[in-house]
mmCIF file of C-alpha atoms in Angstrom:
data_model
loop_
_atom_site.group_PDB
_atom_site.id
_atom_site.type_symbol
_atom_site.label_atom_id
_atom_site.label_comp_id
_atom_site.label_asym_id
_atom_site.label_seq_id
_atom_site.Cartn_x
_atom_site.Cartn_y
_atom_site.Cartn_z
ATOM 1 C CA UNK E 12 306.759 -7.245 6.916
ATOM 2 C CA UNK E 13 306.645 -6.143 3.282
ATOM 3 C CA UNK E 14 303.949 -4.050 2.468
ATOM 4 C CA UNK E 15 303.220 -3.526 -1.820
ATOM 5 C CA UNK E 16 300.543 -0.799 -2.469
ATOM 6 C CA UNK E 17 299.111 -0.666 -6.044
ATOM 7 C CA UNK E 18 296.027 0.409 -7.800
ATOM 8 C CA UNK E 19 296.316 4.374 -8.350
ATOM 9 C CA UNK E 20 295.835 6.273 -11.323
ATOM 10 C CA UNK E 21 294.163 8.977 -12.605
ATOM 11 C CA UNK E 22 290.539 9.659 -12.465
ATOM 12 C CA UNK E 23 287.939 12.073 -12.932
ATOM 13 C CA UNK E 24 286.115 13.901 -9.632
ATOM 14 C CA UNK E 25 283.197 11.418 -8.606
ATOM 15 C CA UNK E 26 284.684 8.741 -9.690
ATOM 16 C CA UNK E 27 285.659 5.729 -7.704
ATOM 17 C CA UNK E 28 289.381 3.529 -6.885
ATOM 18 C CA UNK E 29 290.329 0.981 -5.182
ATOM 19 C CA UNK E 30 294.185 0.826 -3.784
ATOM 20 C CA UNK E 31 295.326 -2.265 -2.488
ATOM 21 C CA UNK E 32 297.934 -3.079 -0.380
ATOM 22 C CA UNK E 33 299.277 -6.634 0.008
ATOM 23 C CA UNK E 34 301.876 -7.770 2.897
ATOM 24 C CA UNK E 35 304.288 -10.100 2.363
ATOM 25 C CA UNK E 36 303.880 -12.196 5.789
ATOM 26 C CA UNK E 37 300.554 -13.075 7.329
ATOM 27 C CA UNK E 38 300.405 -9.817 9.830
ATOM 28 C CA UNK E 39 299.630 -10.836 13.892
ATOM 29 C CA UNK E 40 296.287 -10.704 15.013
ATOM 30 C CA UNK E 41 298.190 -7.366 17.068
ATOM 31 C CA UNK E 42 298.379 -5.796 13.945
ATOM 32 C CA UNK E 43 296.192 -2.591 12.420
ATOM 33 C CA UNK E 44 296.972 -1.755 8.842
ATOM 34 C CA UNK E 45 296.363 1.645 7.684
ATOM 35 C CA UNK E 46 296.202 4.540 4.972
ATOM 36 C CA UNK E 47 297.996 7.557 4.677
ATOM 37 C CA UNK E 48 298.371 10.114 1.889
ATOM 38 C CA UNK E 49 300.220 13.192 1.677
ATOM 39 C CA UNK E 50 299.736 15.761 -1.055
ATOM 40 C CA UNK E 51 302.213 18.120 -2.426
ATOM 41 C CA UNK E 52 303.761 20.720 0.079
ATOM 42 C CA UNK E 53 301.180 19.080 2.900
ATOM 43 C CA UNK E 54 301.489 17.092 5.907
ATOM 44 C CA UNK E 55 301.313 13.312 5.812
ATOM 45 C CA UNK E 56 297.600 13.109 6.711
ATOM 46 C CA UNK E 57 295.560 9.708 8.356
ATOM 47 C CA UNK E 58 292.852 8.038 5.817
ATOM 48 C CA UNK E 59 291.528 5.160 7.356
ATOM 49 C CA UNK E 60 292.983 2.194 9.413
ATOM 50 C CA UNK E 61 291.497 -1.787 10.657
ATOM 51 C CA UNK E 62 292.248 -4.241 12.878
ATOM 52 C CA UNK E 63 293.793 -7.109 11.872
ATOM 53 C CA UNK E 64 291.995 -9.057 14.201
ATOM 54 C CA UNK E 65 288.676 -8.121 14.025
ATOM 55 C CA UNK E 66 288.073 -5.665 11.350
ATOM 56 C CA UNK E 67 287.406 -2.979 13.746
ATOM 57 C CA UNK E 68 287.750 0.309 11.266
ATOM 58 C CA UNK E 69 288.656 4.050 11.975
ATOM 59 C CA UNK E 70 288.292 6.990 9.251
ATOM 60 C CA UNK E 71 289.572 10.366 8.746
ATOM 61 C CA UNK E 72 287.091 13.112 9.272
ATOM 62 C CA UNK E 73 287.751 14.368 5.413
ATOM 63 C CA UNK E 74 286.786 10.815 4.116
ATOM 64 C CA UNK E 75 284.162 9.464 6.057
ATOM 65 C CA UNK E 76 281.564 8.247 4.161
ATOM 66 C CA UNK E 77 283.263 7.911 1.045
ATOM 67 C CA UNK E 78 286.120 5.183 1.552
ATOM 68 C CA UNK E 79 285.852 1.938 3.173
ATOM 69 C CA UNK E 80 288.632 -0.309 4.433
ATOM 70 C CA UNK E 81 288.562 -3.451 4.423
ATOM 71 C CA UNK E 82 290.663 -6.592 4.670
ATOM 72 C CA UNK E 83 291.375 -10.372 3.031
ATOM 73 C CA UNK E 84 293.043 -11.985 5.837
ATOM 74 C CA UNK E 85 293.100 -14.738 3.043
ATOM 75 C CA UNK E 86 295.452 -13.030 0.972
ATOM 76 C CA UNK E 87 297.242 -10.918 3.227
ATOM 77 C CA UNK E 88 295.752 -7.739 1.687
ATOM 78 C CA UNK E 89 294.101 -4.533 2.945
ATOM 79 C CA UNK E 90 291.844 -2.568 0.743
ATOM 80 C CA UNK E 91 290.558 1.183 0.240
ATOM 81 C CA UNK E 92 287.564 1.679 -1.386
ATOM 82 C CA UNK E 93 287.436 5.532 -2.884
ATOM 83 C CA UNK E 94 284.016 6.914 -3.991
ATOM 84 C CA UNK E 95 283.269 9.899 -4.843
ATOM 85 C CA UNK E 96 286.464 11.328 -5.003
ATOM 86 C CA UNK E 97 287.467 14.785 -5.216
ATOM 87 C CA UNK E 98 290.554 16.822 -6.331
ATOM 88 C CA UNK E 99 291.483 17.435 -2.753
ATOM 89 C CA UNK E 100 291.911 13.611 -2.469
ATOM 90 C CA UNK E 101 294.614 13.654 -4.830
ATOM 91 C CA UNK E 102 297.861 12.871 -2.792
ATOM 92 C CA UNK E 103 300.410 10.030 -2.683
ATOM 93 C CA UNK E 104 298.678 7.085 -0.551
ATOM 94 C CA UNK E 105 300.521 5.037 1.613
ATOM 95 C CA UNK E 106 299.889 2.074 3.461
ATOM 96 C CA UNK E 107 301.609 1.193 6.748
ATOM 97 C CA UNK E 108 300.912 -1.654 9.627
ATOM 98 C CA UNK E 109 301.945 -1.239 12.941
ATOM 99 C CA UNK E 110 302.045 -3.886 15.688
ATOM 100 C CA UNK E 111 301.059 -2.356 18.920
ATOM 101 C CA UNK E 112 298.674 -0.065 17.938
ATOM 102 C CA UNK E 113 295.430 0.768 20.139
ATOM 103 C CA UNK E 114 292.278 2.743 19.659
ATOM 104 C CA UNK E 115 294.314 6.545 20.589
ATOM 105 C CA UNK E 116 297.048 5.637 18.119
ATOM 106 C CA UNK E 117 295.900 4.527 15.071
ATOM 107 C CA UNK E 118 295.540 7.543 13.237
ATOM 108 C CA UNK E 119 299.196 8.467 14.037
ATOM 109 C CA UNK E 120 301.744 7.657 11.465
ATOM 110 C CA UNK E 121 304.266 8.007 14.444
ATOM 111 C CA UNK E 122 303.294 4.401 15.616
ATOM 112 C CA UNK E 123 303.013 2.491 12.325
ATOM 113 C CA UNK E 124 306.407 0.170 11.696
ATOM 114 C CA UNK E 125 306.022 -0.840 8.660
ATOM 115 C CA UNK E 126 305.436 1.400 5.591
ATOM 116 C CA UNK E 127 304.683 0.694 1.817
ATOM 117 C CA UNK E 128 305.893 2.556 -1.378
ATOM 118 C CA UNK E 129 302.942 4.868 -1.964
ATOM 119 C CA UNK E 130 300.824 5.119 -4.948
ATOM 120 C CA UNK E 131 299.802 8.102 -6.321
ATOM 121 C CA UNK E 132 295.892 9.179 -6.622
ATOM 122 C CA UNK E 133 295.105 12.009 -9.026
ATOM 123 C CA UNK E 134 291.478 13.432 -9.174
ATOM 124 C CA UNK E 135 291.060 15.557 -11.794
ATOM 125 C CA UNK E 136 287.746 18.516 -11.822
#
């Protein structure tokens, strides 16, 4: 599996983005497809993740409430909503899928398999 992430740039704080992330096979229904970023001199730290099959969601504490995951099983494509953003959010997103993941591992990049390119988010004050 492929993964392509797109849709960064640079915005102003309170503004909103949506990143993308489009896979080049159909994932399993096994699968959960997730978000990552890691900022400058940081660990890589866990955004938000779904279920393939289902569209159960999970969310880091620092974004809860202002992203939203989401999924077009259509098109093979994951999605991250960003409102509100702030300059802390600004960090190189990633997007990764893993195939055995449960409910204790999905925020753990350690279990993903697949990982995308990154795209870089830039909230400026």
């Amino acid at each position: 599996v492929q993964l392509q992430a797109s849709g960064g740039g640079l915005v102003q704080a309170g503004d909103s983005l949506r990143l993308s992330c489009e896979a080049s096979t159909r994932p399993f229904n096994s699968f959960g497809m997730g978000w990552f970023r890691q900022a400058p001199g940081k660990e890589r730290e866990f955004v938000a993740a779904i279920r393939w099959n289902g569209g159960s969601t999970y969310y880091g504490d620092s974004v809860k409430g202002r992203f939203s995951i989401s999924r077009d099983t259509a098109k093979n494509t994951v999605y991250l909503q960003m409102n509100s953003l702030k300059p802390e959010d600004t960090a190189v997103y990633y997007c990764a899928a893993g195939s055995r993941l449960i409910v204790s591992t999905m925020r753990s990049d350690r279990h993903y398999d697949y990982w995308g390119q990154g795209t870089q988010v830039t909230v400026s004050s």
